[in-house]
Every structure is written in structure tokens, then in C-alpha cells.
PDB file of C-alpha atoms in Angstrom:
ATOM      1  CA  MET A   1       6.865  -5.484   1.522  1.00 98.00           C
ATOM      2  CA  ARG A   2       5.089  -5.518  -2.141  1.00 98.00           C
ATOM      3  CA  VAL A   3       1.548  -4.331  -2.826  1.00 98.00           C
ATOM      4  CA  ALA A   4      -0.125  -4.226  -6.579  1.00 98.00           C
ATOM      5  CA  THR A   5      -3.164  -2.655  -8.051  1.00 98.00           C
ATOM      6  CA  TRP A   6      -4.474  -4.254 -10.686  1.00 98.00           C
ATOM      7  CA  ASN A   7      -7.543  -4.592 -13.306  1.00 98.00           C
ATOM      8  CA  ILE A   8      -7.613  -7.400 -14.175  1.00 98.00           C
ATOM      9  CA  ASN A   9     -11.096  -7.432 -17.005  1.00 97.00           C
ATOM     10  CA  SER A  10     -12.279 -10.432 -15.788  1.00 97.00           C
ATOM     11  CA  LEU A  11     -11.638 -13.027 -13.130  1.00 97.00           C
ATOM     12  CA  LYS A  12     -13.003 -15.694 -15.090  1.00 95.00           C
ATOM     13  CA  ALA A  13     -11.357 -15.225 -18.843  1.00 96.00           C
ATOM     14  CA  ARG A  14      -7.844 -14.696 -16.629  1.00 97.00           C
ATOM     15  CA  LEU A  15      -7.392 -16.631 -13.489  1.00 98.00           C
ATOM     16  CA  GLU A  16      -4.268 -18.233 -14.808  1.00 97.00           C
ATOM     17  CA  ARG A  17      -3.232 -15.671 -15.801  1.00 97.00           C
ATOM     18  CA  VAL A  18      -3.715 -14.189 -12.270  1.00 98.00           C
ATOM     19  CA  LEU A  19      -2.649 -16.274 -10.167  1.00 98.00           C
ATOM     20  CA  ALA A  20       0.767 -17.235 -12.369  1.00 98.00           C
ATOM     21  CA  TRP A  21       0.976 -13.308 -11.798  1.00 98.00           C
ATOM     22  CA  LEU A  22       1.374 -13.569  -8.052  1.00 98.00           C
ATOM     23  CA  ALA A  23       4.067 -16.694  -8.546  1.00 98.00           C
ATOM     24  CA  ALA A  24       6.199 -14.863  -9.663  1.00 98.00           C
ATOM     25  CA  ALA A  25       5.858 -10.943  -8.732  1.00 98.00           C
ATOM     26  CA  GLU A  26       4.955 -12.897  -5.244  1.00 98.00           C
ATOM     27  CA  PRO A  27       2.794  -9.395  -4.353  1.00 98.00           C
ATOM     28  CA  ASP A  28       1.509  -9.238  -0.588  1.00 99.00           C
ATOM     29  CA  VAL A  29      -1.499  -7.562  -1.252  1.00 99.00           C
ATOM     30  CA  VAL A  30      -3.046  -7.229  -4.536  1.00 98.00           C
ATOM     31  CA  CYS A  31      -6.152  -4.606  -5.166  1.00 99.00           C
ATOM     32  CA  LEU A  32      -8.430  -5.993  -7.950  1.00 98.00           C
ATOM     33  CA  GLN A  33     -10.627  -4.439 -10.286  1.00 98.00           C
ATOM     34  CA  GLU A  34     -13.443  -5.303 -12.875  1.00 98.00           C
ATOM     35  CA  LEU A  35     -13.924  -8.898 -11.594  1.00 98.00           C
ATOM     36  CA  LYS A  36     -17.315  -8.857 -13.618  1.00 97.00           C
ATOM     37  CA  CYS A  37     -18.684 -12.058 -11.525  1.00 96.00           C
ATOM     38  CA  ALA A  38     -20.890 -11.628  -8.724  1.00 97.00           C
ATOM     39  CA  THR A  39     -19.340 -12.064  -5.197  1.00 97.00           C
ATOM     40  CA  ALA A  40     -20.320 -15.995  -4.750  1.00 96.00           C
ATOM     41  CA  ASP A  41     -18.942 -16.455  -8.326  1.00 96.00           C
ATOM     42  CA  VAL A  42     -15.251 -15.512  -6.770  1.00 97.00           C
ATOM     43  CA  PRO A  43     -12.672 -18.508  -6.758  1.00 97.00           C
ATOM     44  CA  ALA A  44     -12.079 -18.410  -3.433  1.00 96.00           C
ATOM     45  CA  ASP A  45     -10.482 -21.428  -3.255  1.00 97.00           C
ATOM     46  CA  ALA A  46      -7.985 -20.962  -5.554  1.00 98.00           C
ATOM     47  CA  PHE A  47      -6.707 -17.656  -3.633  1.00 98.00           C
ATOM     48  CA  THR A  48      -6.439 -19.941  -0.600  1.00 98.00           C
ATOM     49  CA  ALA A  49      -4.427 -21.824  -1.751  1.00 98.00           C
ATOM     50  CA  ALA A  50      -1.721 -19.548  -3.478  1.00 98.00           C
ATOM     51  CA  GLY A  51      -1.856 -18.358  -0.018  1.00 98.00           C
ATOM     52  CA  TYR A  52      -4.123 -14.992  -0.110  1.00 98.00           C
ATOM     53  CA  GLU A  53      -7.300 -14.277   1.785  1.00 98.00           C
ATOM     54  CA  VAL A  54     -10.294 -12.640   0.086  1.00 98.00           C
ATOM     55  CA  ALA A  55     -12.850 -10.154   0.617  1.00 98.00           C
ATOM     56  CA  ALA A  56     -14.896  -9.443  -2.814  1.00 98.00           C
ATOM     57  CA  TRP A  57     -17.478  -7.809  -3.891  1.00 98.00           C
ATOM     58  CA  GLY A  58     -19.444  -8.301  -7.299  1.00 97.00           C
ATOM     59  CA  THR A  59     -22.258  -8.265  -9.047  1.00 94.00           C
ATOM     60  CA  GLY A  60     -21.478 -10.384 -12.141  1.00 87.00           C
ATOM     61  CA  ARG A  61     -21.785  -7.400 -14.810  1.00 79.00           C
ATOM     62  CA  TRP A  62     -19.072  -4.878 -15.770  1.00 83.00           C
ATOM     63  CA  ASN A  63     -18.209  -3.792 -11.884  1.00 94.00           C
ATOM     64  CA  GLY A  64     -16.490  -5.726  -9.165  1.00 97.00           C
ATOM     65  CA  VAL A  65     -13.667  -5.441  -6.961  1.00 98.00           C
ATOM     66  CA  ALA A  66     -11.480  -7.478  -5.609  1.00 98.00           C
ATOM     67  CA  ILE A  67      -8.838  -7.296  -2.433  1.00 98.00           C
ATOM     68  CA  LEU A  68      -5.681 -10.332  -2.180  1.00 98.00           C
ATOM     69  CA  SER A  69      -3.601 -10.068   0.770  1.00 98.00           C
ATOM     70  CA  ARG A  70      -1.128 -12.489   2.455  1.00 98.00           C
ATOM     71  CA  VAL A  71      -0.256 -10.768   5.281  1.00 98.00           C
ATOM     72  CA  GLY A  72      -4.110 -10.486   7.487  1.00 98.00           C
ATOM     73  CA  LEU A  73      -7.437  -9.446   6.287  1.00 98.00           C
ATOM     74  CA  THR A  74      -9.592  -7.105   7.939  1.00 98.00           C
ATOM     75  CA  ASP A  75     -12.131  -4.278   8.985  1.00 98.00           C
ATOM     76  CA  VAL A  76     -13.354  -4.732   5.372  1.00 98.00           C
ATOM     77  CA  ARG A  77     -15.811  -2.155   4.082  1.00 98.00           C
ATOM     78  CA  GLN A  78     -17.670  -1.910   1.168  1.00 98.00           C
ATOM     79  CA  GLY A  79     -18.266   1.008  -0.986  1.00 98.00           C
ATOM     80  CA  ILE A  80     -17.346   4.231   0.515  1.00 98.00           C
ATOM     81  CA  ALA A  81     -19.573   8.078   2.205  1.00 97.00           C
ATOM     82  CA  GLY A  82     -21.868   9.456   0.028  1.00 96.00           C
ATOM     83  CA  GLN A  83     -21.246   7.099  -3.221  1.00 97.00           C
ATOM     84  CA  PRO A  84     -24.499   7.954  -5.935  1.00 96.00           C
ATOM     85  CA  ALA A  85     -26.310   5.144  -7.313  1.00 95.00           C
ATOM     86  CA  PHE A  86     -26.551   3.985 -10.966  1.00 93.00           C
ATOM     87  CA  ALA A  87     -30.467   3.047 -12.474  1.00 89.00           C
ATOM     88  CA  ASP A  88     -30.742   3.667  -8.989  1.00 89.00           C
ATOM     89  CA  ALA A  89     -27.925   0.658  -7.826  1.00 90.00           C
ATOM     90  CA  THR A  90     -25.104   1.424  -5.349  1.00 94.00           C
ATOM     91  CA  GLU A  91     -21.911  -0.982  -7.349  1.00 96.00           C
ATOM     92  CA  PRO A  92     -20.048  -2.954  -6.743  1.00 98.00           C
ATOM     93  CA  ARG A  93     -16.708  -0.008  -7.105  1.00 98.00           C
ATOM     94  CA  ALA A  94     -14.757   0.343  -3.173  1.00 98.00           C
ATOM     95  CA  LEU A  95     -13.990  -1.876  -1.633  1.00 98.00           C
ATOM     96  CA  THR A  96     -11.469  -0.948   1.500  1.00 98.00           C
ATOM     97  CA  ALA A  97      -9.347  -3.353   4.414  1.00 98.00           C
ATOM     98  CA  THR A  98      -6.309  -3.437   6.768  1.00 98.00           C
ATOM     99  CA  CYS A  99      -3.964  -5.191   5.705  1.00 98.00           C
ATOM    100  CA  GLY A 100      -0.770  -6.449   7.865  1.00 98.00           C
ATOM    101  CA  PRO A 101       0.665  -3.249   8.134  1.00 98.00           C
ATOM    102  CA  VAL A 102      -1.229  -1.214   5.683  1.00 98.00           C
ATOM    103  CA  ARG A 103      -5.227  -0.244   5.093  1.00 98.00           C
ATOM    104  CA  VAL A 104      -5.724  -0.169   0.542  1.00 98.00           C
ATOM    105  CA  GLN A 105      -8.818   0.321  -1.151  1.00 98.00           C
ATOM    106  CA  THR A 106      -8.818  -0.788  -3.824  1.00 98.00           C
ATOM    107  CA  LEU A 107     -11.204   1.657  -6.890  1.00 98.00           C
ATOM    108  CA  TYR A 108     -12.600   0.987 -10.432  1.00 98.00           C
ATOM    109  CA  ILE A 109     -14.152   4.398 -10.997  1.00 98.00           C
ATOM    110  CA  PRO A 110     -17.361   4.857 -13.719  1.00 97.00           C
ATOM    111  CA  ASN A 111     -15.590   5.415 -17.509  1.00 95.00           C
ATOM    112  CA  GLY A 112     -17.921   7.518 -18.107  1.00 93.00           C
ATOM    113  CA  ARG A 113     -17.919   7.082 -21.499  1.00 88.00           C
ATOM    114  CA  ASP A 114     -18.584  10.351 -23.385  1.00 90.00           C
ATOM    115  CA  THR A 115     -19.109  13.841 -21.213  1.00 92.00           C
ATOM    116  CA  ALA A 116     -22.365  13.984 -23.001  1.00 90.00           C
ATOM    117  CA  ASP A 117     -23.808  10.182 -21.468  1.00 92.00           C
ATOM    118  CA  PRO A 118     -24.999  10.234 -17.944  1.00 93.00           C
ATOM    119  CA  HIS A 119     -21.946   8.048 -17.419  1.00 95.00           C
ATOM    120  CA  PHE A 120     -19.501  10.770 -16.573  1.00 96.00           C
ATOM    121  CA  PRO A 121     -21.543  12.591 -14.323  1.00 97.00           C
ATOM    122  CA  TYR A 122     -21.825   9.593 -12.255  1.00 97.00           C
ATOM    123  CA  LYS A 123     -18.242  10.098 -12.459  1.00 98.00           C
ATOM    124  CA  LEU A 124     -17.583  13.113 -10.904  1.00 98.00           C
ATOM    125  CA  ALA A 125     -20.676  12.421  -8.083  1.00 98.00           C
ATOM    126  CA  PHE A 126     -18.381   9.633  -7.812  1.00 98.00           C
ATOM    127  CA  LEU A 127     -14.908  11.069  -7.269  1.00 98.00           C
ATOM    128  CA  GLN A 128     -16.446  13.791  -4.850  1.00 98.00           C
ATOM    129  CA  ALA A 129     -17.601  11.210  -2.639  1.00 98.00           C
ATOM    130  CA  LEU A 130     -14.370  10.156  -2.434  1.00 98.00           C
ATOM    131  CA  ALA A 131     -12.590  13.097  -2.105  1.00 98.00           C
ATOM    132  CA  ALA A 132     -14.493  13.699   1.248  1.00 98.00           C
ATOM    133  CA  ASP A 133     -14.368   9.967   1.691  1.00 97.00           C
ATOM    134  CA  ALA A 134     -10.708   9.152   2.073  1.00 97.00           C
ATOM    135  CA  ALA A 135      -9.636  12.530   3.963  1.00 97.00           C
ATOM    136  CA  ALA A 136     -10.112  10.258   7.529  1.00 97.00           C
ATOM    137  CA  ASP A 137      -7.589   7.400   6.400  1.00 97.00           C
ATOM    138  CA  ALA A 138      -5.595   9.666   4.827  1.00 98.00           C
ATOM    139  CA  ALA A 139      -4.928  12.090   7.995  1.00 97.00           C
ATOM    140  CA  ALA A 140      -4.023   7.890   9.546  1.00 96.00           C
ATOM    141  CA  ASP A 141      -0.674   6.877  11.332  1.00 97.00           C
ATOM    142  CA  LEU A 142      -1.572   3.697   9.395  1.00 98.00           C
ATOM    143  CA  PRO A 143      -0.259   3.645   5.769  1.00 98.00           C
ATOM    144  CA  PHE A 144      -3.112   3.996   3.126  1.00 98.00           C
ATOM    145  CA  ALA A 145      -3.399   4.004  -0.372  1.00 98.00           C
ATOM    146  CA  ALA A 146      -6.892   4.507  -2.601  1.00 98.00           C
ATOM    147  CA  MET A 147      -5.728   2.878  -5.797  1.00 98.00           C
ATOM    148  CA  GLY A 148      -6.611   1.260  -9.007  1.00 98.00           C
ATOM    149  CA  ASP A 149      -8.337   2.538 -12.489  1.00 98.00           C
ATOM    150  CA  TYR A 150      -9.907   5.284 -11.823  1.00 98.00           C
ATOM    151  CA  ASN A 151     -10.248   6.428 -15.638  1.00 98.00           C
ATOM    152  CA  ILE A 152      -8.137   9.815 -15.466  1.00 98.00           C
ATOM    153  CA  CYS A 153      -4.863  10.393 -17.202  1.00 98.00           C
ATOM    154  CA  PRO A 154      -3.601  12.715 -14.457  1.00 98.00           C
ATOM    155  CA  THR A 155      -2.043  15.033 -16.990  1.00 97.00           C
ATOM    156  CA  ASP A 156      -1.045  15.576 -21.070  1.00 96.00           C
ATOM    157  CA  ASP A 157       1.859  13.110 -20.455  1.00 95.00           C
ATOM    158  CA  ASP A 158      -0.321  10.973 -19.327  1.00 97.00           C
ATOM    159  CA  ILE A 159      -1.382  10.157 -22.598  1.00 96.00           C
ATOM    160  CA  TRP A 160       0.247   8.450 -25.793  1.00 95.00           C
ATOM    161  CA  ASP A 161      -1.918  11.499 -27.667  1.00 93.00           C
ATOM    162  CA  VAL A 162      -3.210  14.160 -26.341  1.00 90.00           C
ATOM    163  CA  GLU A 163      -4.667  15.413 -29.294  1.00 90.00           C
ATOM    164  CA  GLU A 164      -6.504  12.151 -29.896  1.00 85.00           C
ATOM    165  CA  TRP A 165      -7.900  11.982 -27.740  1.00 85.00           C
ATOM    166  CA  THR A 166      -9.152  15.739 -28.045  1.00 83.00           C
ATOM    167  CA  GLY A 167     -13.222  16.125 -26.172  1.00 82.00           C
ATOM    168  CA  THR A 168     -13.877  12.797 -24.899  1.00 88.00           C
ATOM    169  CA  THR A 169     -13.534  11.345 -21.564  1.00 95.00           C
ATOM    170  CA  HIS A 170     -10.463  10.739 -19.342  1.00 96.00           C
ATOM    171  CA  ILE A 171      -8.429  14.085 -19.927  1.00 96.00           C
ATOM    172  CA  THR A 172     -11.407  16.675 -19.507  1.00 96.00           C
ATOM    173  CA  THR A 173     -10.799  19.445 -16.808  1.00 96.00           C
ATOM    174  CA  ASP A 174     -14.213  18.165 -15.312  1.00 97.00           C
ATOM    175  CA  GLU A 175     -12.223  15.273 -14.496  1.00 98.00           C
ATOM    176  CA  ARG A 176      -9.160  16.448 -13.227  1.00 98.00           C
ATOM    177  CA  ASP A 177     -10.110  19.307 -11.348  1.00 98.00           C
ATOM    178  CA  ALA A 178     -12.597  15.776  -9.488  1.00 98.00           C
ATOM    179  CA  LEU A 179      -8.676  14.067  -9.748  1.00 98.00           C
ATOM    180  CA  THR A 180      -6.606  16.690  -7.881  1.00 98.00           C
ATOM    181  CA  ALA A 181      -9.758  17.444  -5.020  1.00 98.00           C
ATOM    182  CA  VAL A 182      -9.216  14.034  -4.159  1.00 98.00           C
ATOM    183  CA  LYS A 183      -5.469  13.998  -3.606  1.00 98.00           C
ATOM    184  CA  ALA A 184      -6.166  17.266  -1.904  1.00 98.00           C
ATOM    185  CA  ALA A 185      -8.022  14.799   0.838  1.00 97.00           C
ATOM    186  CA  GLY A 186      -3.798  14.537   1.727  1.00 98.00           C
ATOM    187  CA  LEU A 187      -3.505  11.741  -1.198  1.00 98.00           C
ATOM    188  CA  ALA A 188       0.019  12.278  -3.152  1.00 98.00           C
ATOM    189  CA  ASP A 189       0.332  10.097  -6.661  1.00 98.00           C
ATOM    190  CA  VAL A 190       2.600   7.163  -6.651  1.00 98.00           C
ATOM    191  CA  PHE A 191       4.288   7.439 -10.122  1.00 98.00           C
ATOM    192  CA  PRO A 192       5.927   4.646 -11.184  1.00 98.00           C
ATOM    193  CA  ARG A 193       9.533   4.090 -13.252  1.00 92.00           C
ATOM    194  CA  ALA A 194       9.528   3.554 -16.713  1.00 81.00           C
ATOM    195  CA  LEU A 195      10.471  -0.113 -17.657  1.00 82.00           C
ATOM    196  CA  LYS A 196      10.710   0.370 -21.147  1.00 86.00           C
ATOM    197  CA  TYR A 197       9.537   4.492 -22.923  1.00 87.00           C
ATOM    198  CA  ASP A 198      10.077   7.360 -21.476  1.00 85.00           C
ATOM    199  CA  GLN A 199       6.649   6.842 -20.122  1.00 90.00           C
ATOM    200  CA  PRO A 200       4.806   4.300 -17.697  1.00 96.00           C
ATOM    201  CA  PHE A 201       1.485   3.697 -18.946  1.00 97.00           C
ATOM    202  CA  THR A 202      -1.023   0.930 -17.280  1.00 98.00           C
ATOM    203  CA  PHE A 203      -3.081   0.422 -20.454  1.00 98.00           C
ATOM    204  CA  TRP A 204      -3.213  -0.156 -24.249  1.00 97.00           C
ATOM    205  CA  ASP A 205      -6.630  -0.580 -25.897  1.00 95.00           C
ATOM    206  CA  TYR A 206      -7.081  -4.040 -27.481  1.00 96.00           C
ATOM    207  CA  ARG A 207      -7.705  -2.169 -30.700  1.00 92.00           C
ATOM    208  CA  ASN A 208      -5.161  -0.521 -33.917  1.00 91.00           C
ATOM    209  CA  LEU A 209      -2.324  -2.198 -32.318  1.00 93.00           C
ATOM    210  CA  ASP A 210      -2.001   0.077 -29.504  1.00 95.00           C
ATOM    211  CA  PHE A 211       0.128  -2.574 -27.068  1.00 95.00           C
ATOM    212  CA  PRO A 212       2.711  -2.760 -29.647  1.00 95.00           C
ATOM    213  CA  LYS A 213       2.956   0.671 -30.643  1.00 95.00           C
ATOM    214  CA  ASN A 214       2.847   2.014 -26.935  1.00 95.00           C
ATOM    215  CA  ARG A 215      -0.069   4.037 -27.200  1.00 96.00           C
ATOM    216  CA  GLY A 216      -0.816   3.898 -24.126  1.00 97.00           C
ATOM    217  CA  LEU A 217      -2.423   5.705 -21.115  1.00 97.00           C
ATOM    218  CA  ARG A 218      -1.405   6.386 -17.107  1.00 98.00           C
ATOM    219  CA  ILE A 219      -5.205   6.123 -16.092  1.00 98.00           C
ATOM    220  CA  ASP A 220      -4.376   3.182 -13.008  1.00 98.00           C
ATOM    221  CA  LEU A 221      -3.216   5.341  -9.716  1.00 98.00           C
ATOM    222  CA  ALA A 222      -1.868   4.470  -6.552  1.00 98.00           C
ATOM    223  CA  LEU A 223      -2.426   7.922  -4.413  1.00 98.00           C
ATOM    224  CA  ALA A 224      -1.029   7.134  -1.088  1.00 98.00           C
ATOM    225  CA  ASN A 225      -1.752   9.122   1.663  1.00 98.00           C
ATOM    226  CA  PRO A 226       2.190  10.258   3.723  1.00 98.00           C
ATOM    227  CA  ALA A 227       3.123   7.541   5.716  1.00 98.00           C
ATOM    228  CA  PHE A 228       2.213   4.731   2.549  1.00 98.00           C
ATOM    229  CA  ALA A 229       4.334   7.150   1.045  1.00 98.00           C
ATOM    230  CA  ALA A 230       7.429   7.324   2.952  1.00 98.00           C
ATOM    231  CA  ALA A 231       7.708   3.629   2.738  1.00 98.00           C
ATOM    232  CA  ALA A 232       7.793   3.324  -1.135  1.00 98.00           C
ATOM    233  CA  THR A 233      10.886   2.527  -1.877  1.00 98.00           C
ATOM    234  CA  ASP A 234      10.086   1.348  -5.453  1.00 98.00           C
ATOM    235  CA  ALA A 235       7.070   1.580  -7.860  1.00 98.00           C
ATOM    236  CA  TYR A 236       7.131   0.490 -11.748  1.00 97.00           C
ATOM    237  CA  VAL A 237       4.335  -0.712 -13.862  1.00 97.00           C
ATOM    238  CA  ASP A 238       4.797  -4.692 -15.132  1.00 96.00           C
ATOM    239  CA  ARG A 239       4.545  -3.976 -18.385  1.00 95.00           C
ATOM    240  CA  ASP A 240       5.021  -7.247 -19.213  1.00 95.00           C
ATOM    241  CA  GLU A 241       2.035  -9.057 -18.173  1.00 97.00           C
ATOM    242  CA  ARG A 242      -0.226  -7.070 -20.816  1.00 97.00           C
ATOM    243  CA  LYS A 243       1.933  -9.024 -23.307  1.00 96.00           C
ATOM    244  CA  GLY A 244       0.508 -12.410 -25.240  1.00 93.00           C
ATOM    245  CA  LYS A 245      -2.644 -14.321 -25.780  1.00 90.00           C
ATOM    246  CA  GLY A 246      -5.141 -13.379 -23.045  1.00 93.00           C
ATOM    247  CA  ALA A 247      -3.973 -10.649 -21.443  1.00 97.00           C
ATOM    248  CA  SER A 248      -5.708  -8.018 -19.622  1.00 98.00           C
ATOM    249  CA  ASP A 249      -5.796  -3.532 -21.820  1.00 98.00           C
ATOM    250  CA  HIS A 250      -4.294  -3.252 -17.908  1.00 98.00           C
ATOM    251  CA  ALA A 251      -0.872  -3.385 -16.540  1.00 97.00           C
ATOM    252  CA  PRO A 252      -0.554  -4.200 -12.857  1.00 98.00           C
ATOM    253  CA  LEU A 253       0.891  -1.039 -10.308  1.00 98.00           C
ATOM    254  CA  VAL A 254       3.413  -2.596  -8.198  1.00 98.00           C
ATOM    255  CA  ILE A 255       5.197  -0.599  -5.137  1.00 98.00           C
ATOM    256  CA  ASP A 256       7.469  -1.871  -2.494  1.00 98.00           C
ATOM    257  CA  LEU A 257       7.234  -0.572   0.795  1.00 98.00           C
ATOM    258  CA  ASP A 258       9.658  -0.779   3.048  1.00 98.00           C
ATOM    259  CA  LEU A 259       7.573  -2.005   5.693  1.00 97.00           C
TER     260      LEU A 259
END
């Protein structure tokens, strides 16, 4: 079984690339983030034609999450328990579903923007809620993974140059402590092997030729419970999908399971 997570940075802009990647990589389950479209505007017919059921949640703004599955899609849940609101709105940043033999959660953690920005405490509050919410699925016998764009580099090795990011978000002690608390709920980081270079980054900014220079970050993660982690036989970042015209600034994280 193959599962994947991918921040596509606009479904409308990336639909043809997503469909082509589905045909080439043949994942059974895909967690998508940053749809940037409303739920009603998700092209479900296109995914159905490709063999996938769809669960999506979006408002048409800078958020939106979806799960694609060709092995069944049940017990869909929007949001997480205790999810904090921002500007009096509950943003579409989490979606959970059972897909055949696994349960997956697609996550788009708030960016944080800047340590002085209101989005930063919002990010920490979201992660605190996630840590509490994940405990039940983490302890379950069913393989479970909370997958998506965490907007955190777990260690200094997960960023191309930590000094360049000193004083910014994604690498602060507060964020890393919050991520550690999520893992402490019973989840482990399924670390991908490197296909090129020594470190498997998942994000490269569009600016300053960051991708060809490999100035990347590993911020797209799959945090798995013991049953999911034990079934994993391979994990890699499909960095080729970051190449070419019209690519997302993220690449898919792909995990193969013996299920």
C-alpha cells in the first residue's frame, strides 16, 4: 500500500500536475494541503475518473485540505478537538479519515509568519490541540499517521542553513517543543531516505533559485503510530515533482506500507 502527503499550493493551479502524478506514482491514499479553493469547487469528478474518492474541506482562501483514496473513505472528520479559531473563524486545516486498512489525518499547520505576529501563538495553540487530539488515534491498533505541512523543521539538519533562519519561525524552541509534544502523544517521525543530496528536504522557496541550489527545508512530515511505523517499508521525497514549470514549492512525501 502506498500513501503520500503533498502541499500542492493551489489545486486550481496544480490540478493537471496532481492528476499526472497520481497516474505515475499510483498512491492508494493522498493527503493534500493548501487547496486554496472552497469545498464546492474541488474537482471531485476529475479525481473520481482517476479512481479516487475525495473528502475535502476548504473556504477558497489560503487553506484547505483533502484526502484522496482508492481503497475506501469512511469516518471522515473535519478539524481537531479543541482547534483554536483565528479571527473568529475555524480554518480548514485538518481532515481525518479511514482509508482501507489505515487512518490518516491531513494537516496544514499555521505558518506562524513571524514570532511577533498573531499567527505565531495561533500556531502554538493549534499544535497543543493537535497533541491532545492525536492521542486516541496514536494508541489505536489501526495504523494511523498525521501527515502534512507542519511548517516546522524538527532539527537543524532539516534546514539548508540554520543561521539564515535564526530569529524566524520554523526553527524556534517553542515550535520544536510543541512538535515534540505531538510526538509524545504516541507518534514517530517516518523519516524519508534521500534520493539526491544528503538530506531529504520537502520544500524549496520559489525565490533565489532555491530549488536548483537545494536550499530547502524538511517541513512536510508523517507522524505515525506504532502500527503504521511498523508497516512502513520505504519512505522518500519525490523531489522530481518540484521540477519544471508550474510546480508546487513542496514535493510529495511518499510512504510504502506492507499492508
